[in-house]
XYZ file of C-alpha atoms in Angstrom:
730
model
C 17.807 9.429 -12.118
C 16.553 11.711 -14.885
C 18.399 9.897 -17.674
C 17.479 6.385 -16.594
C 19.518 3.284 -16.987
C 20.886 2.487 -20.454
C 21.911 -0.921 -21.755
C 24.558 0.412 -24.031
C 23.835 -2.145 -26.703
C 22.840 -1.104 -30.252
C 19.956 -2.637 -32.171
C 22.412 -4.086 -34.636
C 23.926 -6.166 -31.833
C 20.811 -8.240 -31.617
C 20.783 -11.766 -32.779
C 17.803 -14.120 -32.629
C 18.473 -17.502 -30.991
C 15.773 -20.114 -31.415
C 15.283 -22.646 -28.595
C 14.751 -26.172 -29.596
C 11.391 -27.902 -29.526
C 8.963 -25.215 -28.378
C 10.158 -22.520 -30.792
C 10.950 -19.944 -28.086
C 12.800 -16.980 -29.491
C 15.560 -15.514 -27.431
C 16.482 -11.944 -28.259
C 19.731 -10.973 -26.513
C 22.679 -9.288 -28.060
C 26.100 -10.771 -27.786
C 29.292 -8.694 -27.442
C 31.445 -8.795 -30.623
C 35.108 -9.844 -30.793
C 37.449 -7.117 -29.672
C 34.645 -4.982 -28.251
C 35.925 -4.761 -24.713
C 39.057 -3.111 -23.610
C 40.934 -4.325 -20.494
C 40.061 -1.179 -18.530
C 36.440 -1.044 -19.635
C 33.428 -2.974 -18.464
C 32.677 -5.929 -20.805
C 29.215 -6.443 -22.146
C 28.612 -10.126 -22.492
C 25.099 -9.818 -23.793
C 22.290 -7.238 -23.701
C 21.510 -8.144 -20.050
C 24.996 -8.748 -18.488
C 27.976 -6.445 -18.076
C 31.018 -7.437 -15.969
C 33.191 -4.644 -14.683
C 36.912 -5.002 -14.087
C 36.369 -4.788 -10.275
C 34.123 -7.907 -10.447
C 30.868 -6.278 -10.011
C 28.225 -7.599 -12.348
C 25.442 -5.369 -13.790
C 22.280 -7.167 -14.757
C 19.483 -5.446 -16.636
C 15.827 -6.048 -15.683
C 13.775 -5.640 -18.875
C 10.214 -5.326 -17.400
C 8.633 -2.416 -15.557
C 8.876 -2.516 -11.789
C 5.534 -1.592 -10.132
C 6.090 -3.204 -6.796
C 5.828 -6.786 -7.884
C 9.590 -7.321 -7.390
C 10.716 -8.208 -10.950
C 13.688 -5.851 -10.733
C 14.941 -8.309 -8.136
C 13.635 -11.732 -9.293
C 14.457 -11.452 -12.985
C 18.108 -10.579 -12.360
C 18.220 -13.318 -9.762
C 17.509 -15.860 -12.420
C 20.255 -14.550 -14.647
C 22.729 -14.299 -11.805
C 21.931 -17.805 -10.668
C 22.816 -19.424 -13.992
C 25.803 -17.075 -14.385
C 26.980 -18.234 -10.873
C 27.419 -14.617 -9.984
C 28.088 -13.406 -6.387
C 24.751 -11.799 -5.572
C 26.522 -9.503 -3.135
C 28.357 -8.033 -6.157
C 25.390 -7.647 -8.477
C 23.816 -4.363 -9.389
C 20.398 -4.402 -11.167
C 19.584 -1.799 -13.734
C 16.218 -0.869 -15.251
C 16.118 -1.227 -19.051
C 14.784 1.526 -21.313
C 11.887 0.600 -23.509
C 13.368 -1.106 -26.545
C 11.281 -3.800 -28.233
C 14.084 -4.645 -30.663
C 16.604 -5.461 -27.876
C 14.133 -6.827 -25.329
C 10.934 -7.950 -27.031
C 7.783 -7.059 -25.251
C 8.334 -5.239 -21.985
C 5.237 -4.964 -19.762
C 3.980 -5.636 -16.291
C 0.712 -7.515 -16.389
C -1.032 -10.732 -16.171
C 1.536 -12.200 -13.787
C 3.518 -13.140 -16.767
C 7.056 -11.949 -16.089
C 8.343 -15.227 -14.644
C 6.413 -17.748 -16.846
C 7.327 -15.909 -20.020
C 11.022 -15.371 -19.193
C 12.100 -18.137 -16.905
C 13.850 -20.256 -19.466
C 15.123 -17.321 -21.582
C 16.758 -15.598 -18.648
C 18.323 -18.835 -17.415
C 20.024 -19.143 -20.759
C 21.101 -15.537 -20.736
C 22.952 -16.233 -17.476
C 24.346 -19.567 -18.666
C 25.655 -17.949 -21.815
C 27.526 -15.338 -19.771
C 28.959 -18.074 -17.470
C 30.116 -20.007 -20.522
C 31.979 -16.973 -21.949
C 33.765 -16.447 -18.689
C 34.768 -20.146 -18.435
C 35.978 -20.011 -22.047
C 38.080 -16.965 -21.336
C 39.711 -18.661 -18.322
C 40.275 -21.882 -20.067
C 41.957 -20.119 -23.013
C 44.216 -18.204 -20.681
C 45.237 -21.411 -18.800
C 45.530 -23.583 -21.962
C 42.906 -26.089 -20.666
C 39.587 -27.339 -21.928
C 36.497 -25.423 -20.791
C 35.003 -28.704 -19.695
C 37.853 -28.980 -16.991
C 36.674 -25.696 -15.433
C 33.809 -24.963 -13.107
C 32.563 -21.938 -11.242
C 31.924 -20.752 -7.734
C 30.150 -17.365 -7.073
C 32.054 -14.773 -9.039
C 35.006 -17.092 -9.914
C 36.166 -19.575 -12.500
C 37.945 -22.580 -10.976
C 40.399 -25.138 -12.486
C 40.524 -27.822 -9.714
C 43.232 -29.869 -11.328
C 45.838 -27.082 -11.055
C 44.296 -25.097 -8.219
C 44.006 -22.006 -10.369
C 41.141 -19.561 -10.124
C 40.232 -16.220 -11.431
C 37.514 -13.722 -10.557
C 34.933 -12.679 -13.085
C 36.316 -9.085 -13.238
C 39.792 -10.251 -14.383
C 38.206 -12.386 -17.138
C 35.621 -9.805 -18.340
C 37.603 -8.146 -21.125
C 38.682 -11.469 -22.653
C 35.233 -12.955 -22.279
C 33.731 -9.926 -24.015
C 35.938 -10.629 -27.072
C 34.766 -14.217 -27.610
C 31.964 -15.589 -29.692
C 29.116 -16.900 -27.556
C 27.963 -20.495 -27.764
C 24.466 -21.468 -28.848
C 22.423 -21.135 -25.611
C 20.534 -24.291 -26.424
C 23.709 -26.353 -26.101
C 24.328 -25.217 -22.529
C 23.437 -27.355 -19.483
C 21.469 -25.414 -16.940
C 21.712 -25.873 -13.184
C 19.716 -28.313 -11.263
C 17.507 -26.803 -8.509
C 19.635 -28.515 -5.846
C 22.568 -26.490 -6.875
C 20.844 -23.139 -6.730
C 22.609 -20.489 -4.513
C 20.433 -17.438 -5.361
C 17.110 -18.600 -6.747
C 14.944 -19.952 -3.852
C 16.657 -17.818 -1.197
C 14.935 -15.010 0.717
C 16.293 -11.903 -1.008
C 15.384 -8.312 -0.203
C 14.138 -6.212 -3.047
C 17.070 -4.170 -4.562
C 15.097 -0.876 -4.299
C 14.205 -1.271 -0.603
C 17.072 0.810 0.782
C 16.209 3.702 -1.562
C 12.473 3.416 -0.719
C 12.813 3.475 3.064
C 15.328 6.231 2.926
C 13.180 8.399 0.738
C 15.563 8.678 -2.218
C 14.117 9.815 -5.522
C 13.022 6.645 -7.371
C 9.479 6.973 -8.634
C 8.014 8.698 -11.599
C 6.850 11.546 -9.412
C 10.480 12.130 -8.362
C 11.925 12.752 -11.806
C 13.700 16.115 -12.245
C 15.151 17.552 -15.468
C 17.034 20.809 -15.940
C 14.686 23.663 -16.689
C 11.632 21.494 -15.930
C 8.218 23.043 -15.540
C 5.110 21.518 -13.932
C 1.658 20.909 -15.366
C -1.856 19.997 -14.340
C -4.538 18.962 -16.825
C -8.229 19.443 -16.079
C -10.764 17.174 -17.681
C -14.526 17.096 -17.632
C -16.211 15.326 -14.565
C -18.420 13.706 -17.144
C -16.363 11.174 -19.190
C -15.386 12.547 -22.677
C -17.164 15.852 -22.473
C -15.496 18.721 -24.433
C -14.475 22.177 -23.266
C -17.072 24.918 -23.847
C -15.084 27.743 -22.275
C -12.375 28.431 -19.784
C -10.945 31.606 -18.232
C -7.362 31.191 -19.544
C -6.510 34.852 -18.757
C -7.310 34.357 -15.066
C -5.009 31.299 -14.888
C -2.267 33.076 -16.871
C -2.338 36.041 -14.401
C -1.340 33.835 -11.463
C 2.230 33.984 -10.179
C 4.572 31.549 -11.854
C 2.220 30.483 -14.615
C 3.958 30.068 -17.993
C 1.161 28.736 -20.168
C -2.514 27.893 -20.089
C -4.234 26.433 -23.106
C -7.093 24.293 -24.306
C -6.581 20.736 -25.572
C -9.197 19.688 -28.103
C -8.448 15.960 -27.569
C -8.244 13.124 -30.028
C -8.491 9.364 -29.816
C -10.936 9.124 -26.852
C -10.377 8.546 -23.203
C -7.461 6.110 -23.669
C -5.556 8.647 -25.681
C -5.910 12.491 -25.404
C -9.152 13.637 -23.832
C -10.394 17.204 -24.139
C -9.205 19.467 -21.292
C -7.344 22.535 -20.128
C -3.585 22.513 -19.412
C -1.842 24.841 -17.033
C 1.966 24.968 -16.919
C 3.890 26.728 -14.112
C 7.229 26.881 -12.376
C 5.855 24.737 -9.462
C 3.137 22.174 -9.355
C 1.287 23.978 -6.552
C 1.138 27.148 -8.594
C -0.143 25.198 -11.613
C -2.812 23.692 -9.404
C -3.844 27.019 -7.846
C -4.043 28.554 -11.288
C -6.197 25.694 -12.538
C -8.714 26.574 -9.854
C -9.167 29.957 -11.530
C -10.166 28.480 -14.957
C -13.987 28.274 -14.103
C -14.175 25.731 -16.942
C -17.507 25.064 -18.549
C -18.102 21.740 -20.341
C -20.179 20.855 -23.264
C -23.333 18.862 -22.772
C -22.922 15.099 -22.894
C -25.253 12.062 -23.044
C -23.099 10.556 -20.342
C -24.481 13.018 -17.845
C -27.614 10.724 -17.578
C -25.518 7.953 -16.063
C -25.924 7.134 -12.392
C -25.347 4.106 -10.182
C -29.033 4.026 -9.320
C -29.866 3.806 -13.016
C -27.310 0.992 -13.405
C -29.031 -0.979 -10.599
C -32.474 -0.489 -12.221
C -31.171 -1.705 -15.585
C -29.502 -4.767 -13.950
C -32.554 -5.693 -12.050
C -34.702 -5.477 -15.156
C -32.227 -7.514 -17.106
C -31.980 -10.178 -14.359
C -35.664 -10.874 -14.629
C -35.753 -10.964 -18.390
C -34.415 -13.473 -20.904
C -30.699 -13.242 -21.347
C -29.193 -11.690 -24.411
C -27.503 -15.013 -25.243
C -26.524 -18.367 -23.833
C -22.808 -18.616 -23.722
C -22.512 -22.263 -22.570
C -25.044 -24.941 -21.974
C -24.015 -28.534 -20.880
C -26.634 -31.191 -20.212
C -30.223 -30.208 -19.412
C -30.279 -27.628 -16.717
C -34.075 -27.126 -16.623
C -34.757 -30.813 -16.207
C -32.100 -31.212 -13.553
C -33.487 -28.207 -11.555
C -36.962 -29.725 -11.731
C -35.754 -33.057 -10.484
C -33.405 -31.613 -7.788
C -34.051 -32.483 -4.064
C -33.217 -28.872 -3.205
C -32.948 -25.710 -5.324
C -31.255 -22.501 -4.230
C -31.419 -18.989 -5.877
C -29.360 -16.054 -5.048
C -28.352 -12.664 -6.548
C -24.804 -11.341 -6.121
C -23.484 -7.819 -7.085
C -20.306 -5.941 -6.964
C -19.449 -2.332 -7.775
C -17.006 -0.398 -9.924
C -13.836 0.128 -8.029
C -10.727 2.270 -8.574
C -7.062 1.098 -8.723
C -6.203 3.808 -6.199
C -2.528 3.792 -6.813
C -0.793 5.638 -3.973
C 1.331 7.389 -6.546
C -1.180 9.191 -8.750
C -0.625 9.172 -12.547
C 2.282 11.229 -13.666
C 4.734 11.570 -16.471
C 7.734 13.724 -17.453
C 8.411 14.709 -21.136
C 10.908 16.737 -23.095
C 10.442 17.702 -26.792
C 13.522 18.904 -28.389
C 14.763 18.991 -32.039
C 11.783 17.036 -33.266
C 12.283 14.198 -30.824
C 10.381 13.286 -27.698
C 11.909 11.848 -24.567
C 9.544 10.474 -21.867
C 10.064 9.303 -18.227
C 6.954 7.286 -17.384
C 5.886 4.919 -14.558
C 4.099 2.770 -17.056
C 3.273 -0.944 -17.068
C 3.163 -1.006 -20.902
C 5.778 1.282 -22.370
C 5.834 0.354 -26.123
C 2.057 0.827 -26.605
C 2.570 4.208 -24.914
C 5.323 5.067 -27.362
C 3.042 4.070 -30.269
C 0.154 6.125 -28.821
C 2.292 9.247 -28.436
C 3.593 8.787 -32.044
C 0.104 8.503 -33.443
C -1.429 11.376 -31.460
C 1.416 13.839 -31.948
C 2.291 12.783 -35.498
C 5.794 11.650 -34.646
C 7.818 8.658 -35.816
C 8.028 5.989 -33.058
C 11.817 5.807 -33.532
C 11.936 9.534 -32.552
C 10.478 8.780 -29.135
C 12.475 7.446 -26.213
C 10.703 6.011 -23.210
C 12.499 5.631 -19.916
C 10.758 3.071 -17.643
C 10.558 4.539 -14.232
C 9.447 2.651 -11.055
C 5.751 3.107 -10.320
C 4.200 3.526 -6.933
C 1.693 0.837 -7.676
C 0.137 -0.263 -10.886
C -2.559 -2.932 -10.380
C -3.420 -2.730 -14.066
C -4.092 1.039 -14.116
C -0.765 1.905 -15.794
C -1.448 -0.482 -18.697
C -3.266 2.545 -20.075
C -0.983 5.347 -21.115
C -3.241 8.470 -21.635
C -1.192 10.361 -18.979
C 1.905 9.754 -21.141
C 0.149 11.322 -24.143
C -0.968 14.270 -22.068
C 2.483 15.034 -20.806
C 4.028 14.721 -24.337
C 1.429 17.034 -25.807
C 1.860 19.608 -23.078
C 5.626 19.497 -23.274
C 5.521 20.221 -26.965
C 3.160 23.070 -26.513
C 5.079 24.516 -23.549
C 8.482 24.417 -25.342
C 10.194 23.117 -22.153
C 10.541 19.874 -20.236
C 7.265 19.311 -18.288
C 6.244 17.075 -15.448
C 2.513 16.351 -15.412
C 1.092 15.237 -12.068
C -2.542 14.349 -11.623
C -4.278 15.168 -8.399
C -5.792 12.404 -6.240
C -9.256 13.588 -7.406
C -8.007 13.392 -11.095
C -6.819 9.873 -10.438
C -10.037 8.746 -8.729
C -12.467 10.327 -11.176
C -10.665 9.611 -14.427
C -9.834 5.859 -14.150
C -10.455 2.714 -16.028
C -12.401 1.021 -13.328
C -12.913 -2.577 -12.315
C -16.345 -3.333 -13.966
C -19.436 -3.684 -11.881
C -21.331 -6.895 -12.307
C -24.514 -8.808 -11.322
C -25.087 -12.576 -11.067
C -28.436 -14.345 -10.723
C -27.724 -17.988 -9.703
C -29.842 -21.036 -9.551
C -28.516 -24.297 -8.251
C -29.881 -27.808 -7.776
C -28.709 -30.481 -5.352
C -29.555 -34.184 -5.477
C -30.498 -36.356 -2.450
C -26.775 -36.934 -1.669
C -26.117 -33.181 -1.601
C -24.202 -33.040 -4.912
C -24.594 -30.229 -7.334
C -26.519 -31.521 -10.393
C -27.574 -28.206 -11.891
C -25.943 -24.696 -12.053
C -27.203 -21.606 -13.833
C -25.643 -18.147 -13.843
C -27.311 -15.181 -15.590
C -24.345 -12.783 -15.707
C -25.086 -9.164 -16.255
C -22.104 -6.938 -17.210
C -21.552 -3.426 -18.591
C -20.498 -3.087 -22.178
C -21.356 -1.491 -25.506
C -24.677 -1.109 -27.333
C -23.658 -3.824 -29.741
C -23.653 -6.339 -26.883
C -19.936 -6.682 -26.352
C -18.763 -6.676 -22.696
C -16.481 -3.810 -21.668
C -12.779 -4.104 -21.108
C -12.191 -6.710 -18.298
C -15.986 -7.136 -17.981
C -16.326 -10.530 -19.692
C -16.508 -13.989 -17.991
C -15.088 -16.973 -19.723
C -17.300 -19.869 -20.788
C -14.969 -22.202 -18.846
C -15.263 -20.316 -15.586
C -15.572 -22.792 -12.692
C -17.685 -24.829 -12.049
C -18.157 -25.212 -15.721
C -16.969 -28.726 -16.797
C -17.311 -29.923 -13.175
C -21.195 -29.842 -13.090
C -23.154 -32.114 -15.410
C -25.883 -29.614 -16.105
C -24.480 -26.136 -16.497
C -25.819 -23.003 -18.176
C -24.126 -19.564 -18.474
C -26.350 -16.863 -19.699
C -24.979 -13.327 -20.468
C -26.620 -9.942 -20.760
C -24.761 -6.751 -21.542
C -25.952 -3.335 -20.307
C -25.003 -0.378 -22.462
C -23.097 1.534 -19.780
C -20.305 3.876 -20.994
C -18.166 3.963 -17.813
C -14.520 3.394 -18.783
C -13.324 0.052 -17.505
C -10.073 -1.918 -17.539
C -7.931 -4.560 -15.946
C -7.525 -4.333 -12.157
C -5.324 -6.888 -10.309
C -6.610 -10.290 -11.378
C -9.116 -8.769 -13.770
C -12.430 -10.586 -13.971
C -11.453 -13.047 -11.307
C -11.134 -10.442 -8.604
C -14.995 -10.035 -8.586
C -16.344 -13.207 -10.247
C -14.707 -15.343 -7.564
C -16.784 -13.494 -4.861
C -20.049 -14.376 -6.547
C -19.137 -17.999 -7.636
C -17.466 -19.045 -4.402
C -20.206 -17.397 -2.339
C -22.898 -19.297 -4.138
C -20.931 -22.515 -3.865
C -20.839 -21.940 -0.160
C -24.602 -21.443 -0.031
C -25.029 -24.737 -1.782
C -22.693 -26.446 0.691
C -24.790 -25.216 3.674
C -27.962 -26.133 1.888
C -26.552 -29.659 1.517
C -25.646 -29.743 5.149
C -22.011 -30.339 4.141
C -18.726 -29.144 5.427
C -17.716 -26.329 2.934
C -14.271 -27.810 2.440
C -15.582 -31.339 1.945
C -18.192 -30.083 -0.410
C -15.635 -28.365 -2.590
C -13.389 -31.374 -2.655
C -16.334 -33.534 -3.862
C -17.053 -30.810 -6.493
C -13.493 -31.073 -7.721
C -14.000 -34.831 -7.754
C -11.241 -37.086 -8.968
C -10.538 -34.993 -12.124
C -7.010 -34.237 -13.219
C -6.367 -31.621 -15.894
C -9.389 -30.485 -17.726
C -8.873 -28.554 -20.962
C -5.599 -27.427 -22.569
C -2.660 -26.119 -20.500
C -1.939 -22.479 -21.086
C -5.332 -21.888 -22.596
C -8.419 -23.185 -20.815
C -6.720 -25.742 -18.723
C -7.897 -26.325 -15.174
C -5.966 -28.899 -13.045
C -8.359 -30.103 -10.349
C -5.638 -32.133 -8.695
C -3.611 -28.979 -8.076
C -6.634 -27.243 -6.579
C -7.433 -30.155 -4.365
C -3.765 -29.924 -3.120
C -4.011 -26.318 -2.040
C -7.448 -26.739 -0.580
C -6.315 -29.656 1.620
C -3.229 -27.682 2.579
C -5.090 -24.566 3.660
C -7.589 -26.692 5.657
C -4.696 -28.253 7.443
C -2.735 -25.179 8.344
C -5.842 -23.215 9.393
C -7.096 -25.870 11.722
C -10.286 -25.990 9.649
C -12.959 -27.922 11.642
C -10.654 -28.364 14.587
C -10.764 -24.835 16.025
C -13.431 -23.918 18.462
C -15.034 -20.633 17.541
C -16.390 -18.058 20.019
C -19.854 -16.458 19.466
C -19.939 -14.302 16.299
C -16.563 -15.703 15.283
C -16.185 -17.899 12.205
C -14.016 -19.239 9.476
C -14.775 -19.166 5.693
C -13.071 -20.894 2.770
C -12.765 -20.195 -0.948
C -10.556 -21.102 -3.855
C -9.846 -19.791 -7.318
C -7.651 -20.417 -10.294
C -6.378 -17.465 -12.307
C -3.240 -16.282 -14.082
C -1.939 -19.919 -13.963
C -2.012 -19.940 -10.161
C -4.048 -22.244 -7.960
C -5.016 -20.637 -4.511
C -7.238 -21.557 -1.593
C -7.721 -19.383 1.464
C -9.366 -19.601 4.859
C -10.318 -16.313 6.581
C -11.189 -16.039 10.288
C -13.316 -13.103 11.417
C -15.024 -11.767 14.524
C -18.148 -9.609 14.053
C -18.988 -7.120 16.835
C -22.688 -6.597 17.877
C -22.681 -3.319 16.007
C -21.681 -5.072 12.774
C -17.982 -4.024 12.715
C -15.810 -6.698 11.209
C -12.373 -7.704 12.584
C -10.405 -9.940 10.184
C -8.317 -11.968 12.657
C -6.158 -14.031 10.324
C -6.040 -15.390 6.733
C -4.342 -18.603 5.808
C -3.249 -19.092 2.138
C -2.047 -22.042 0.143
C -0.845 -21.561 -3.413
C 0.540 -23.650 -6.190
C 2.573 -21.768 -8.802
C 4.806 -24.570 -9.983
C 8.036 -26.190 -8.986
C 10.124 -23.140 -8.140
C 9.662 -20.040 -6.105
C 12.303 -17.564 -7.399
C 12.379 -15.281 -4.415
C 10.430 -16.548 -1.417
C 10.613 -13.133 0.303
C 9.078 -11.351 -2.604
C 6.582 -14.195 -3.246
C 5.254 -14.053 0.318
C 4.969 -10.331 0.055
C 3.003 -10.516 -3.135
C 0.561 -13.044 -1.743
C 0.110 -11.023 1.471
C -0.400 -7.797 -0.553
C -2.909 -9.595 -2.821
C -4.990 -10.812 0.208
C -4.986 -7.391 1.865
C -5.880 -5.756 -1.462
C -8.835 -8.136 -1.905
C -10.058 -7.633 1.682
C -9.713 -3.888 1.363
C -11.829 -3.825 -1.743
C -14.522 -6.075 -0.258
C -14.747 -4.134 2.989
C -14.779 -0.513 1.839
C -14.306 0.291 -1.839
C -16.965 1.514 -4.288
C -17.057 3.966 -7.108
C -20.510 5.448 -7.705
C -21.833 7.887 -10.340
C -24.301 10.737 -10.134
C -25.230 12.842 -13.237
C -22.477 11.101 -15.172
C -19.700 11.983 -12.772
C -17.814 9.905 -10.249
C -18.727 10.864 -6.662
C -15.646 9.604 -4.756
C -12.522 11.756 -4.989
C -10.192 10.937 -2.296
C -9.466 8.377 0.490
C -12.026 9.985 2.838
C -14.873 8.655 0.609
C -12.998 5.754 -0.995
C -11.653 3.897 1.958
C -8.545 1.706 1.874
C -7.706 -0.749 4.683
C -5.641 0.862 7.437
C -2.557 -0.831 8.867
C -4.172 -1.488 12.176
C -6.911 -3.348 10.360
C -4.686 -5.579 8.384
C -4.684 -9.223 9.622
C -1.697 -11.597 9.648
C -1.593 -13.580 6.451
C -0.009 -17.033 6.766
C 1.406 -18.153 3.371
C 2.186 -21.650 2.229
C 3.289 -22.832 -1.123
C 2.484 -26.313 -2.443
C 5.212 -27.154 -4.976
C 4.156 -29.206 -8.015
C 6.015 -30.492 -11.021
C 4.916 -27.638 -13.337
C 6.740 -24.640 -14.785
C 6.928 -21.633 -12.442
C 4.199 -19.058 -12.889
C 3.549 -15.565 -11.584
C 2.327 -14.217 -8.318
C 1.104 -10.632 -8.719
C -2.472 -11.539 -9.084
C -3.712 -15.056 -8.484
C -3.810 -14.825 -4.714
C -6.337 -11.987 -4.657
C -9.541 -13.642 -5.941
C -10.174 -16.058 -3.037
C -9.854 -13.315 -0.431
C -13.243 -11.551 -0.772
C -15.320 -14.773 -0.782
C -13.285 -16.352 2.040
C -14.052 -13.139 4.002
C -17.774 -13.216 3.250
C -18.147 -16.880 3.901
C -16.501 -16.332 7.268
C -18.977 -13.562 8.021
C -21.820 -15.996 7.313
C -20.191 -18.644 9.592
C -19.953 -16.007 12.379
C -23.399 -14.349 12.015
C -25.616 -16.558 9.831
C -26.028 -13.595 7.435
C -25.046 -14.040 3.832
C -23.095 -11.308 2.065
C -24.247 -11.122 -1.539
C -23.260 -7.436 -2.353
C -19.955 -5.676 -2.042
C -18.663 -3.650 -0.301
C -19.769 -5.286 2.924
C -22.283 -3.123 4.884
C -21.693 -3.544 8.683
C -25.151 -2.164 9.383
C -26.607 -5.437 7.983
C -24.638 -7.458 10.493
C -25.605 -5.519 13.594
C -27.561 -7.291 16.332
C -31.104 -6.068 16.777
């Protein structure tokens, strides 16, 4: 576990193979002639090794954070290789941008970026094995075919398993991957089949697998205390009191450099157990320097947003048509204000990292979503050469965007160098909750106009978001000028104001979309009810008969695909055909993000005391023509929905005197298992390239929930998290 999985290929093995047409660059190394001995495993390329016993080892290049890529990416390779999945082992790659290109988990991009590349990796391995068999039998490769794990020559009845061909195949020159014919979907034996995640047996049996499980010889443990107010420096700390505690090896100040995303100021304590390091940290009695950030509070943010909402916007981001004239001529006008809070990623595995500094070189074991920027950050902060830093990618117990930042990696590396021994740094839950890069808060002030036929003829959104003093939105706090219903409403205006709030923010699962969808789809629902229209029919009319609007892969929005999932979810949920009991209702919402089109219907029952029971959620999604692993895909959608519901029902980060109030799951509530509803998932296949699933199913969940609450109670939810007291009878 400690050493991680190695690919065994050197950087000099790498060749660049350019695909035709689109200019896609494939970076996979090919085994050289004579490289493999008969008794040794044969490396056919960077990703594929075949052992003499017939087992195939396939490397997964991207970090595994629960999204299933350690299963799905090797499935793609194994499919085109025609491997026997029952004899495939998947290995986690180390971080190596020369061998593997960019390795990251984010943006639901693992499948769309690598689908064609990995297919050709597998096809190349298969071609080498066929060539080896054909050469041995004295026949043309075109006369041979494959079955799982075997090459077949039908004319003579001969066959050979991959293990017996491995050494010979490893000594051949690989063909140009662009010349190889790839499988048709009808011939798939692995892709498209329900496949358990490869790590599941280790997870359910409690085997060491995650970053927090890493153990090195002679390893010490560390905690790192940072100021409750973001960025404040250390004024004093009782280091002697900490050093006097049993088992403590080191206690020292860290001045910090590079800001919150690098090395923040703090106090490190290193001991022979993590518990002893933590107890010694409690003796520090650290005093922190004064900071302007201590003036920050959630109440102040609300006052700033309210003032901004009633003032002229900082700028107009988009203006189509004449919104003012359309509002003036509208048969009905509706105004509403929506708000949502900062929220934490709340990974069940808190941030952690293990580091060893030896002979001028740093070795790191990190549950990171973005290893190469972490390497560069460590190099810059510690004054090391990037090539002297090795990063082992370790499975993370949840990422959700939090582990795209790597400050915990820098902290571990710094402490390990100062300690003179391998060190595992583990944050407490309170550290994790109070030193995050939060989903940004946001405020929307909407105006909408309907004509006599109940169609939207005007839409205005004054979006207020946190950011810097120069008027730039914070990380993940912006909203695109093409956000729906832009381009679908003739008179559309998007105004933007930026509040100078210095709370650190960053991407959280479906960044931007996870909150904007709540506001936009909630207001669309209000307009539907004002028009006296069925909410599904109203949305279908809003989508109109448009096809693709904009440019695919950039600002493209395919209304036909969205209509398809909206109709599907209405069908499977029994929308309009299911009789509801008192204080029971269904709500609908849709959203496009991360190249995925999703629509959802939530059904809720609201008790007289306002408590909400989510009874069921139906989901329809379009992520292209191929679902790689239906088992993992369904799990991703279900997890996204539950994640979105959990955030809407109970999660909020607030600040007082510049410090985060919430510190653990008693004050920052996640959905419990007995509260989780069944989630019925349906995929609508379309003739489009396959895209990712880690994020796009989340955004419709909060508005579908809130629209269902309105259907059940007549009370509109315009602020998250939902307050049950507002729904109580009497």
